[in-house]
Amino acid sequence: AVCPGTFDPVTYGHLDVIGRASAMYVAVIVGVVNLPWRKGNTLFTVEERVAFVQNATSALPNIEVEPFSSLLVEFARTRGAMAIIKGLRAISDFEYELEMNQLNRRQAPDIESVYLMASPKYSFLRSSGVKELATFGGEIEDLVPDEVARHLKERLGR
Ligand code: PNS
């Protein structure tokens, strides 16, 4: 299975979904979007974003982390994945993911998308919120791995 995302930066919410996917599939490839279409410039380079996910998942033997610059379904196909795994938090995610699902299904009807519901303690966690907190000196230690928190404070702290 492929777990795709921008991961700018990875949060404990992403890691929860990745960890649960790793228990369900023989192999999980975390696909880190190089240049996301909808999100403009990322705060962290793709190399940094990949390294953060790699360091946070190093204890899980069946996970690989790779950047990709193609269509998601092409990436999934070239890596031999049968499924795309996504996390869903609140209803607000549903509309966006439904649209993505239709786009992806049109391109590759054979690759199924699978949705894991966010664990309640992470259901309002998103990377942009963590970046906002980091900018204004909020507590982020329980939202992202220590390495990520350090880099966020260095880059954004005012
Ligand atoms: O919102 P995210 O987590 O940054 O999602 C990124 C991604 C690639 C999972 C989402 O944009 C998607 O499902 N895109 C499907 C269309 C596609 O392949 N676009 C090219 C890569 S942006």
PDB file of N, CA, C and O in Angstrom, residues 17-94:
ATOM      1  N   VAL A  17      -1.743   7.015  11.356  1.00  0.00           N
ATOM      2  CA  VAL A  17      -2.303   6.343  10.170  1.00  0.00           C
ATOM      3  C   VAL A  17      -1.251   5.426   9.537  1.00  0.00           C
ATOM      4  O   VAL A  17      -1.542   4.272   9.179  1.00  0.00           O
ATOM      5  N   ILE A  18      -0.013   5.912   9.424  1.00  0.00           N
ATOM      6  CA  ILE A  18       1.059   5.106   8.819  1.00  0.00           C
ATOM      7  C   ILE A  18       1.294   3.838   9.650  1.00  0.00           C
ATOM      8  O   ILE A  18       1.423   2.736   9.102  1.00  0.00           O
ATOM      9  N   GLY A  19       1.309   3.979  10.966  1.00  0.00           N
ATOM     10  CA  GLY A  19       1.527   2.827  11.842  1.00  0.00           C
ATOM     11  C   GLY A  19       0.406   1.806  11.713  1.00  0.00           C
ATOM     12  O   GLY A  19       0.647   0.595  11.674  1.00  0.00           O
ATOM     13  N   ARG A  20      -0.814   2.291  11.628  1.00  0.00           N
ATOM     14  CA  ARG A  20      -1.952   1.364  11.487  1.00  0.00           C
ATOM     15  C   ARG A  20      -1.918   0.691  10.127  1.00  0.00           C
ATOM     16  O   ARG A  20      -2.214  -0.503   9.999  1.00  0.00           O
ATOM     17  N   ALA A  21      -1.518   1.432   9.085  1.00  0.00           N
ATOM     18  CA  ALA A  21      -1.402   0.829   7.746  1.00  0.00           C
ATOM     19  C   ALA A  21      -0.321  -0.248   7.758  1.00  0.00           C
ATOM     20  O   ALA A  21      -0.468  -1.300   7.117  1.00  0.00           O
ATOM     21  N   SER A  22       0.749  -0.013   8.492  1.00  0.00           N
ATOM     22  CA  SER A  22       1.847  -0.986   8.503  1.00  0.00           C
ATOM     23  C   SER A  22       1.429  -2.295   9.165  1.00  0.00           C
ATOM     24  O   SER A  22       1.998  -3.347   8.910  1.00  0.00           O
ATOM     25  N   ALA A  23       0.409  -2.218  10.036  1.00  0.00           N
ATOM     26  CA  ALA A  23      -0.106  -3.448  10.659  1.00  0.00           C
ATOM     27  C   ALA A  23      -1.065  -4.197   9.728  1.00  0.00           C
ATOM     28  O   ALA A  23      -1.351  -5.372   9.930  1.00  0.00           O
ATOM     29  N   MET A  24      -1.556  -3.511   8.698  1.00  0.00           N
ATOM     30  CA  MET A  24      -2.557  -4.111   7.809  1.00  0.00           C
ATOM     31  C   MET A  24      -1.963  -4.659   6.520  1.00  0.00           C
ATOM     32  O   MET A  24      -2.527  -5.554   5.903  1.00  0.00           O
ATOM     33  N   TYR A  25      -0.848  -4.078   6.081  1.00  0.00           N
ATOM     34  CA  TYR A  25      -0.275  -4.451   4.782  1.00  0.00           C
ATOM     35  C   TYR A  25       1.132  -5.003   4.963  1.00  0.00           C
ATOM     36  O   TYR A  25       1.839  -4.646   5.905  1.00  0.00           O
ATOM     37  N   VAL A  26       1.528  -5.876   4.040  1.00  0.00           N
ATOM     38  CA  VAL A  26       2.860  -6.487   4.106  1.00  0.00           C
ATOM     39  C   VAL A  26       3.934  -5.408   3.982  1.00  0.00           C
ATOM     40  O   VAL A  26       4.936  -5.433   4.687  1.00  0.00           O
ATOM     41  N   ALA A  27       3.708  -4.461   3.080  1.00  0.00           N
ATOM     42  CA  ALA A  27       4.687  -3.386   2.890  1.00  0.00           C
ATOM     43  C   ALA A  27       3.944  -2.074   2.670  1.00  0.00           C
ATOM     44  O   ALA A  27       2.938  -2.038   1.970  1.00  0.00           O
ATOM     45  N   VAL A  28       4.449  -1.022   3.277  1.00  0.00           N
ATOM     46  CA  VAL A  28       3.847   0.301   3.120  1.00  0.00           C
ATOM     47  C   VAL A  28       4.917   1.267   2.611  1.00  0.00           C
ATOM     48  O   VAL A  28       6.008   1.349   3.183  1.00  0.00           O
ATOM     49  N   ILE A  29       4.592   1.951   1.529  1.00  0.00           N
ATOM     50  CA  ILE A  29       5.490   2.976   1.010  1.00  0.00           C
ATOM     51  C   ILE A  29       4.855   4.331   1.301  1.00  0.00           C
ATOM     52  O   ILE A  29       3.742   4.606   0.846  1.00  0.00           O
ATOM     53  N   VAL A  30       5.551   5.128   2.094  1.00  0.00           N
ATOM     54  CA  VAL A  30       5.065   6.478   2.352  1.00  0.00           C
ATOM     55  C   VAL A  30       5.558   7.338   1.189  1.00  0.00           C
ATOM     56  O   VAL A  30       6.765   7.475   0.982  1.00  0.00           O
ATOM     57  N   GLY A  31       4.618   7.874   0.418  1.00  0.00           N
ATOM     58  CA  GLY A  31       4.959   8.697  -0.748  1.00  0.00           C
ATOM     59  C   GLY A  31       4.879  10.166  -0.378  1.00  0.00           C
ATOM     60  O   GLY A  31       3.817  10.662  -0.010  1.00  0.00           O
ATOM     61  N   VAL A  32       6.008  10.845  -0.456  1.00  0.00           N
ATOM     62  CA  VAL A  32       6.052  12.257  -0.076  1.00  0.00           C
ATOM     63  C   VAL A  32       6.009  13.094  -1.359  1.00  0.00           C
ATOM     64  O   VAL A  32       6.921  13.000  -2.196  1.00  0.00           O
ATOM     65  N   VAL A  33       4.936  13.868  -1.514  1.00  0.00           N
ATOM     66  CA  VAL A  33       4.768  14.657  -2.736  1.00  0.00           C
ATOM     67  C   VAL A  33       5.873  15.703  -2.821  1.00  0.00           C
ATOM     68  O   VAL A  33       6.078  16.482  -1.886  1.00  0.00           O
ATOM     69  N   ASN A  34       6.571  15.731  -3.940  1.00  0.00           N
ATOM     70  CA  ASN A  34       7.666  16.679  -4.100  1.00  0.00           C
ATOM     71  C   ASN A  34       7.134  18.104  -4.215  1.00  0.00           C
ATOM     72  O   ASN A  34       7.419  18.949  -3.380  1.00  0.00           O
ATOM     73  N   LEU A  35       6.313  18.349  -5.232  1.00  0.00           N
ATOM     74  CA  LEU A  35       5.770  19.701  -5.434  1.00  0.00           C
ATOM     75  C   LEU A  35       4.256  19.626  -5.433  1.00  0.00           C
ATOM     76  O   LEU A  35       3.640  19.418  -6.474  1.00  0.00           O
ATOM     77  N   PRO A  36       3.612  19.760  -4.257  1.00  0.00           N
ATOM     78  CA  PRO A  36       2.156  19.603  -4.214  1.00  0.00           C
ATOM     79  C   PRO A  36       1.446  20.644  -5.061  1.00  0.00           C
ATOM     80  O   PRO A  36       1.857  21.800  -5.098  1.00  0.00           O
ATOM     81  N   TRP A  37       0.422  20.222  -5.728  1.00  0.00           N
ATOM     82  CA  TRP A  37      -0.303  21.075  -6.668  1.00  0.00           C
ATOM     83  C   TRP A  37      -1.104  22.155  -5.947  1.00  0.00           C
ATOM     84  O   TRP A  37      -1.135  23.304  -6.318  1.00  0.00           O
ATOM     85  N   ARG A  38      -1.757  21.758  -4.853  1.00  0.00           N
ATOM     86  CA  ARG A  38      -2.716  22.674  -4.215  1.00  0.00           C
ATOM     87  C   ARG A  38      -2.117  23.511  -3.105  1.00  0.00           C
ATOM     88  O   ARG A  38      -2.754  24.391  -2.580  1.00  0.00           O
ATOM     89  N   LYS A  39      -0.912  23.182  -2.666  1.00  0.00           N
ATOM     90  CA  LYS A  39      -0.466  23.793  -1.415  1.00  0.00           C
ATOM     91  C   LYS A  39       0.619  24.840  -1.587  1.00  0.00           C
ATOM     92  O   LYS A  39       1.160  25.339  -0.609  1.00  0.00           O
ATOM     93  N   GLY A  40       0.982  25.172  -2.834  1.00  0.00           N
ATOM     94  CA  GLY A  40       2.009  26.185  -3.036  1.00  0.00           C
ATOM     95  C   GLY A  40       3.353  25.720  -2.505  1.00  0.00           C
ATOM     96  O   GLY A  40       3.642  24.526  -2.487  1.00  0.00           O
ATOM     97  N   ASN A  41       4.156  26.668  -2.046  1.00  0.00           N
ATOM     98  CA  ASN A  41       5.485  26.316  -1.546  1.00  0.00           C
ATOM     99  C   ASN A  41       5.382  25.595  -0.213  1.00  0.00           C
ATOM    100  O   ASN A  41       4.550  25.935   0.624  1.00  0.00           O
ATOM    101  N   THR A  42       6.254  24.622  -0.035  1.00  0.00           N
ATOM    102  CA  THR A  42       6.282  23.947   1.258  1.00  0.00           C
ATOM    103  C   THR A  42       7.300  24.652   2.155  1.00  0.00           C
ATOM    104  O   THR A  42       8.236  25.290   1.668  1.00  0.00           O
ATOM    105  N   LEU A  43       7.109  24.513   3.459  1.00  0.00           N
ATOM    106  CA  LEU A  43       8.071  25.092   4.407  1.00  0.00           C
ATOM    107  C   LEU A  43       9.375  24.302   4.368  1.00  0.00           C
ATOM    108  O   LEU A  43      10.465  24.867   4.381  1.00  0.00           O
ATOM    109  N   PHE A  44       9.265  22.967   4.316  1.00  0.00           N
ATOM    110  CA  PHE A  44      10.447  22.101   4.319  1.00  0.00           C
ATOM    111  C   PHE A  44      10.663  21.517   2.927  1.00  0.00           C
ATOM    112  O   PHE A  44       9.707  21.268   2.189  1.00  0.00           O
ATOM    113  N   THR A  45      11.938  21.303   2.564  1.00  0.00           N
ATOM    114  CA  THR A  45      12.250  20.699   1.266  1.00  0.00           C
ATOM    115  C   THR A  45      11.773  19.246   1.276  1.00  0.00           C
ATOM    116  O   THR A  45      11.528  18.671   2.349  1.00  0.00           O
ATOM    117  N   VAL A  46      11.700  18.665   0.101  1.00  0.00           N
ATOM    118  CA  VAL A  46      11.241  17.270   0.049  1.00  0.00           C
ATOM    119  C   VAL A  46      12.230  16.364   0.777  1.00  0.00           C
ATOM    120  O   VAL A  46      11.824  15.404   1.446  1.00  0.00           O
ATOM    121  N   GLU A  47      13.528  16.685   0.712  1.00  0.00           N
ATOM    122  CA  GLU A  47      14.534  15.865   1.420  1.00  0.00           C
ATOM    123  C   GLU A  47      14.301  15.930   2.933  1.00  0.00           C
ATOM    124  O   GLU A  47      14.384  14.916   3.633  1.00  0.00           O
ATOM    125  N   GLU A  48      14.003  17.131   3.432  1.00  0.00           N
ATOM    126  CA  GLU A  48      13.743  17.265   4.871  1.00  0.00           C
ATOM    127  C   GLU A  48      12.468  16.511   5.243  1.00  0.00           C
ATOM    128  O   GLU A  48      12.429  15.807   6.268  1.00  0.00           O
ATOM    129  N   ARG A  49      11.425  16.650   4.426  1.00  0.00           N
ATOM    130  CA  ARG A  49      10.145  16.008   4.752  1.00  0.00           C
ATOM    131  C   ARG A  49      10.283  14.487   4.750  1.00  0.00           C
ATOM    132  O   ARG A  49       9.726  13.795   5.611  1.00  0.00           O
ATOM    133  N   VAL A  50      11.059  13.968   3.772  1.00  0.00           N
ATOM    134  CA  VAL A  50      11.303  12.518   3.717  1.00  0.00           C
ATOM    135  C   VAL A  50      12.080  12.077   4.958  1.00  0.00           C
ATOM    136  O   VAL A  50      11.727  11.084   5.615  1.00  0.00           O
ATOM    137  N   ALA A  51      13.113  12.837   5.318  1.00  0.00           N
ATOM    138  CA  ALA A  51      13.955  12.450   6.467  1.00  0.00           C
ATOM    139  C   ALA A  51      13.145  12.442   7.769  1.00  0.00           C
ATOM    140  O   ALA A  51      13.300  11.538   8.589  1.00  0.00           O
ATOM    141  N   PHE A  52      12.259  13.415   7.948  1.00  0.00           N
ATOM    142  CA  PHE A  52      11.433  13.450   9.167  1.00  0.00           C
ATOM    143  C   PHE A  52      10.580  12.178   9.261  1.00  0.00           C
ATOM    144  O   PHE A  52      10.438  11.595  10.332  1.00  0.00           O
ATOM    145  N   VAL A  53       9.980  11.767   8.130  1.00  0.00           N
ATOM    146  CA  VAL A  53       9.128  10.565   8.174  1.00  0.00           C
ATOM    147  C   VAL A  53      10.002   9.327   8.402  1.00  0.00           C
ATOM    148  O   VAL A  53       9.658   8.446   9.197  1.00  0.00           O
ATOM    149  N   GLN A  54      11.162   9.284   7.721  1.00  0.00           N
ATOM    150  CA  GLN A  54      12.061   8.131   7.882  1.00  0.00           C
ATOM    151  C   GLN A  54      12.476   7.969   9.342  1.00  0.00           C
ATOM    152  O   GLN A  54      12.388   6.874   9.903  1.00  0.00           O
ATOM    153  N   ASN A  55      12.893   9.055   9.958  1.00  0.00           N
ATOM    154  CA  ASN A  55      13.365   8.976  11.351  1.00  0.00           C
ATOM    155  C   ASN A  55      12.239   8.571  12.294  1.00  0.00           C
ATOM    156  O   ASN A  55      12.457   7.845  13.253  1.00  0.00           O
ATOM    157  N   ALA A  56      11.024   9.030  11.989  1.00  0.00           N
ATOM    158  CA  ALA A  56       9.897   8.745  12.884  1.00  0.00           C
ATOM    159  C   ALA A  56       9.351   7.329  12.694  1.00  0.00           C
ATOM    160  O   ALA A  56       8.593   6.850  13.533  1.00  0.00           O
ATOM    161  N   THR A  57       9.702   6.666  11.589  1.00  0.00           N
ATOM    162  CA  THR A  57       9.147   5.317  11.332  1.00  0.00           C
ATOM    163  C   THR A  57      10.245   4.253  11.339  1.00  0.00           C
ATOM    164  O   THR A  57      10.006   3.122  10.918  1.00  0.00           O
ATOM    165  N   SER A  58      11.437   4.610  11.808  1.00  0.00           N
ATOM    166  CA  SER A  58      12.579   3.686  11.684  1.00  0.00           C
ATOM    167  C   SER A  58      12.356   2.382  12.458  1.00  0.00           C
ATOM    168  O   SER A  58      12.964   1.364  12.138  1.00  0.00           O
ATOM    169  N   ALA A  59      11.477   2.398  13.454  1.00  0.00           N
ATOM    170  CA  ALA A  59      11.248   1.168  14.232  1.00  0.00           C
ATOM    171  C   ALA A  59      10.314   0.194  13.504  1.00  0.00           C
ATOM    172  O   ALA A  59      10.171  -0.955  13.918  1.00  0.00           O
ATOM    173  N   LEU A  60       9.660   0.638  12.445  1.00  0.00           N
ATOM    174  CA  LEU A  60       8.716  -0.231  11.724  1.00  0.00           C
ATOM    175  C   LEU A  60       9.417  -0.821  10.501  1.00  0.00           C
ATOM    176  O   LEU A  60       9.795  -0.086   9.589  1.00  0.00           O
ATOM    177  N   PRO A  61       9.609  -2.156  10.475  1.00  0.00           N
ATOM    178  CA  PRO A  61      10.445  -2.757   9.433  1.00  0.00           C
ATOM    179  C   PRO A  61       9.819  -2.760   8.035  1.00  0.00           C
ATOM    180  O   PRO A  61      10.540  -2.848   7.049  1.00  0.00           O
ATOM    181  N   ASN A  62       8.506  -2.664   7.944  1.00  0.00           N
ATOM    182  CA  ASN A  62       7.893  -2.817   6.608  1.00  0.00           C
ATOM    183  C   ASN A  62       7.535  -1.467   5.971  1.00  0.00           C
ATOM    184  O   ASN A  62       6.664  -1.393   5.115  1.00  0.00           O
ATOM    185  N   ILE A  63       8.219  -0.399   6.398  1.00  0.00           N
ATOM    186  CA  ILE A  63       7.914   0.920   5.835  1.00  0.00           C
ATOM    187  C   ILE A  63       9.104   1.484   5.078  1.00  0.00           C
ATOM    188  O   ILE A  63      10.239   1.449   5.557  1.00  0.00           O
ATOM    189  N   GLU A  64       8.811   1.982   3.879  1.00  0.00           N
ATOM    190  CA  GLU A  64       9.819   2.724   3.113  1.00  0.00           C
ATOM    191  C   GLU A  64       9.266   4.107   2.858  1.00  0.00           C
ATOM    192  O   GLU A  64       8.053   4.276   2.711  1.00  0.00           O
ATOM    193  N   VAL A  65      10.143   5.085   2.748  1.00  0.00           N
ATOM    194  CA  VAL A  65       9.705   6.453   2.497  1.00  0.00           C
ATOM    195  C   VAL A  65      10.378   6.940   1.226  1.00  0.00           C
ATOM    196  O   VAL A  65      11.596   6.811   1.082  1.00  0.00           O
ATOM    197  N   GLU A  66       9.569   7.464   0.302  1.00  0.00           N
ATOM    198  CA  GLU A  66      10.120   7.900  -0.982  1.00  0.00           C
ATOM    199  C   GLU A  66       9.433   9.167  -1.445  1.00  0.00           C
ATOM    200  O   GLU A  66       8.215   9.287  -1.308  1.00  0.00           O
ATOM    201  N   PRO A  67      10.180  10.077  -2.065  1.00  0.00           N
ATOM    202  CA  PRO A  67       9.529  11.227  -2.690  1.00  0.00           C
ATOM    203  C   PRO A  67       8.924  10.810  -4.031  1.00  0.00           C
ATOM    204  O   PRO A  67       9.365   9.825  -4.621  1.00  0.00           O
ATOM    205  N   PHE A  68       7.894  11.534  -4.480  1.00  0.00           N
ATOM    206  CA  PHE A  68       7.416  11.298  -5.849  1.00  0.00           C
ATOM    207  C   PHE A  68       6.966  12.604  -6.485  1.00  0.00           C
ATOM    208  O   PHE A  68       6.562  13.543  -5.804  1.00  0.00           O
ATOM    209  N   SER A  69       7.105  12.653  -7.819  1.00  0.00           N
ATOM    210  CA  SER A  69       6.774  13.884  -8.565  1.00  0.00           C
ATOM    211  C   SER A  69       5.775  13.612  -9.663  1.00  0.00           C
ATOM    212  O   SER A  69       5.570  14.463 -10.534  1.00  0.00           O
ATOM    213  N   SER A  70       5.175  12.423  -9.661  1.00  0.00           N
ATOM    214  CA  SER A  70       4.246  12.045 -10.732  1.00  0.00           C
ATOM    215  C   SER A  70       2.823  12.087 -10.192  1.00  0.00           C
ATOM    216  O   SER A  70       2.586  12.518  -9.070  1.00  0.00           O
ATOM    217  N   LEU A  71       1.882  11.618 -10.991  1.00  0.00           N
ATOM    218  CA  LEU A  71       0.540  11.382 -10.468  1.00  0.00           C
ATOM    219  C   LEU A  71       0.642  10.324  -9.369  1.00  0.00           C
ATOM    220  O   LEU A  71       1.441   9.386  -9.478  1.00  0.00           O
ATOM    221  N   LEU A  72      -0.189  10.483  -8.355  1.00  0.00           N
ATOM    222  CA  LEU A  72      -0.179   9.517  -7.256  1.00  0.00           C
ATOM    223  C   LEU A  72      -0.418   8.086  -7.750  1.00  0.00           C
ATOM    224  O   LEU A  72       0.265   7.155  -7.339  1.00  0.00           O
ATOM    225  N   VAL A  73      -1.399   7.916  -8.650  1.00  0.00           N
ATOM    226  CA  VAL A  73      -1.704   6.549  -9.097  1.00  0.00           C
ATOM    227  C   VAL A  73      -0.556   5.948  -9.902  1.00  0.00           C
ATOM    228  O   VAL A  73      -0.328   4.737  -9.864  1.00  0.00           O
ATOM    229  N   GLU A  74       0.189   6.795 -10.614  1.00  0.00           N
ATOM    230  CA  GLU A  74       1.364   6.274 -11.338  1.00  0.00           C
ATOM    231  C   GLU A  74       2.424   5.803 -10.361  1.00  0.00           C
ATOM    232  O   GLU A  74       3.058   4.766 -10.555  1.00  0.00           O
ATOM    233  N   PHE A  75       2.610   6.611  -9.324  1.00  0.00           N
ATOM    234  CA  PHE A  75       3.581   6.228  -8.283  1.00  0.00           C
ATOM    235  C   PHE A  75       3.169   4.892  -7.668  1.00  0.00           C
ATOM    236  O   PHE A  75       3.984   3.976  -7.533  1.00  0.00           O
ATOM    237  N   ALA A  76       1.879   4.780  -7.319  1.00  0.00           N
ATOM    238  CA  ALA A  76       1.387   3.543  -6.707  1.00  0.00           C
ATOM    239  C   ALA A  76       1.609   2.360  -7.652  1.00  0.00           C
ATOM    240  O   ALA A  76       2.061   1.285  -7.233  1.00  0.00           O
ATOM    241  N   ARG A  77       1.344   2.564  -8.930  1.00  0.00           N
ATOM    242  CA  ARG A  77       1.456   1.465  -9.889  1.00  0.00           C
ATOM    243  C   ARG A  77       2.914   1.039 -10.052  1.00  0.00           C
ATOM    244  O   ARG A  77       3.219  -0.151 -10.037  1.00  0.00           O
ATOM    245  N   THR A  78       3.812   2.007 -10.207  1.00  0.00           N
ATOM    246  CA  THR A  78       5.218   1.627 -10.416  1.00  0.00           C
ATOM    247  C   THR A  78       5.779   0.926  -9.180  1.00  0.00           C
ATOM    248  O   THR A  78       6.696   0.125  -9.283  1.00  0.00           O
ATOM    249  N   ARG A  79       5.216   1.196  -8.008  1.00  0.00           N
ATOM    250  CA  ARG A  79       5.709   0.533  -6.790  1.00  0.00           C
ATOM    251  C   ARG A  79       4.930  -0.748  -6.501  1.00  0.00           C
ATOM    252  O   ARG A  79       5.126  -1.378  -5.474  1.00  0.00           O
ATOM    253  N   GLY A  80       4.021  -1.123  -7.402  1.00  0.00           N
ATOM    254  CA  GLY A  80       3.294  -2.385  -7.235  1.00  0.00           C
ATOM    255  C   GLY A  80       2.266  -2.363  -6.108  1.00  0.00           C
ATOM    256  O   GLY A  80       1.928  -3.407  -5.557  1.00  0.00           O
ATOM    257  N   ALA A  81       1.765  -1.163  -5.768  1.00  0.00           N
ATOM    258  CA  ALA A  81       0.808  -1.086  -4.663  1.00  0.00           C
ATOM    259  C   ALA A  81      -0.599  -1.422  -5.134  1.00  0.00           C
ATOM    260  O   ALA A  81      -0.991  -1.067  -6.247  1.00  0.00           O
ATOM    261  N   MET A  82      -1.364  -2.097  -4.286  1.00  0.00           N
ATOM    262  CA  MET A  82      -2.760  -2.415  -4.607  1.00  0.00           C
ATOM    263  C   MET A  82      -3.699  -1.387  -3.988  1.00  0.00           C
ATOM    264  O   MET A  82      -4.873  -1.339  -4.325  1.00  0.00           O
ATOM    265  N   ALA A  83      -3.202  -0.587  -3.055  1.00  0.00           N
ATOM    266  CA  ALA A  83      -4.091   0.341  -2.352  1.00  0.00           C
ATOM    267  C   ALA A  83      -3.389   1.645  -2.019  1.00  0.00           C
ATOM    268  O   ALA A  83      -2.173   1.693  -1.851  1.00  0.00           O
ATOM    269  N   ILE A  84      -4.215   2.691  -1.934  1.00  0.00           N
ATOM    270  CA  ILE A  84      -3.773   4.002  -1.456  1.00  0.00           C
ATOM    271  C   ILE A  84      -4.470   4.214  -0.117  1.00  0.00           C
ATOM    272  O   ILE A  84      -5.698   4.103  -0.038  1.00  0.00           O
ATOM    273  N   ILE A  85      -3.702   4.488   0.921  1.00  0.00           N
ATOM    274  CA  ILE A  85      -4.281   4.666   2.256  1.00  0.00           C
ATOM    275  C   ILE A  85      -4.305   6.147   2.607  1.00  0.00           C
ATOM    276  O   ILE A  85      -3.295   6.836   2.480  1.00  0.00           O
ATOM    277  N   LYS A  86      -5.454   6.611   3.076  1.00  0.00           N
ATOM    278  CA  LYS A  86      -5.574   7.999   3.516  1.00  0.00           C
ATOM    279  C   LYS A  86      -6.246   8.035   4.886  1.00  0.00           C
ATOM    280  O   LYS A  86      -7.073   7.176   5.189  1.00  0.00           O
ATOM    281  N   GLY A  87      -5.927   9.062   5.640  1.00  0.00           N
ATOM    282  CA  GLY A  87      -6.597   9.261   6.924  1.00  0.00           C
ATOM    283  C   GLY A  87      -7.718  10.271   6.760  1.00  0.00           C
ATOM    284  O   GLY A  87      -7.592  11.228   6.002  1.00  0.00           O
ATOM    285  N   LEU A  88      -8.825  10.053   7.449  1.00  0.00           N
ATOM    286  CA  LEU A  88      -9.925  11.028   7.442  1.00  0.00           C
ATOM    287  C   LEU A  88     -10.132  11.530   8.857  1.00  0.00           C
ATOM    288  O   LEU A  88     -10.257  10.743   9.795  1.00  0.00           O
ATOM    289  N   ARG A  89     -10.170  12.836   9.011  1.00  0.00           N
ATOM    290  CA  ARG A  89     -10.388  13.409  10.338  1.00  0.00           C
ATOM    291  C   ARG A  89     -11.864  13.772  10.475  1.00  0.00           C
ATOM    292  O   ARG A  89     -12.684  12.948  10.797  1.00  0.00           O
ATOM    293  N   ALA A  90     -12.190  15.010  10.191  1.00  0.00           N
ATOM    294  CA  ALA A  90     -13.578  15.446  10.364  1.00  0.00           C
ATOM    295  C   ALA A  90     -14.291  15.390   9.009  1.00  0.00           C
ATOM    296  O   ALA A  90     -13.693  15.060   7.983  1.00  0.00           O
ATOM    297  N   ILE A  91     -15.554  15.770   9.012  1.00  0.00           N
ATOM    298  CA  ILE A  91     -16.336  15.773   7.769  1.00  0.00           C
ATOM    299  C   ILE A  91     -15.688  16.687   6.743  1.00  0.00           C
ATOM    300  O   ILE A  91     -15.766  16.456   5.542  1.00  0.00           O
ATOM    301  N   SER A  92     -14.991  17.720   7.227  1.00  0.00           N
ATOM    302  CA  SER A  92     -14.346  18.667   6.310  1.00  0.00           C
ATOM    303  C   SER A  92     -13.347  17.975   5.386  1.00  0.00           C
ATOM    304  O   SER A  92     -13.104  18.437   4.282  1.00  0.00           O
ATOM    305  N   ASP A  93     -12.747  16.867   5.805  1.00  0.00           N
ATOM    306  CA  ASP A  93     -11.834  16.134   4.926  1.00  0.00           C
ATOM    307  C   ASP A  93     -12.583  15.392   3.832  1.00  0.00           C
ATOM    308  O   ASP A  93     -12.022  15.067   2.793  1.00  0.00           O
ATOM    309  N   PHE A  94     -13.833  15.076   4.117  1.00  0.00           N
ATOM    310  CA  PHE A  94     -14.539  14.140   3.254  1.00  0.00           C
ATOM    311  C   PHE A  94     -14.694  14.659   1.827  1.00  0.00           C
ATOM    312  O   PHE A  94     -14.448  13.950   0.850  1.00  0.00           O
TER     313      PHE A  94
END
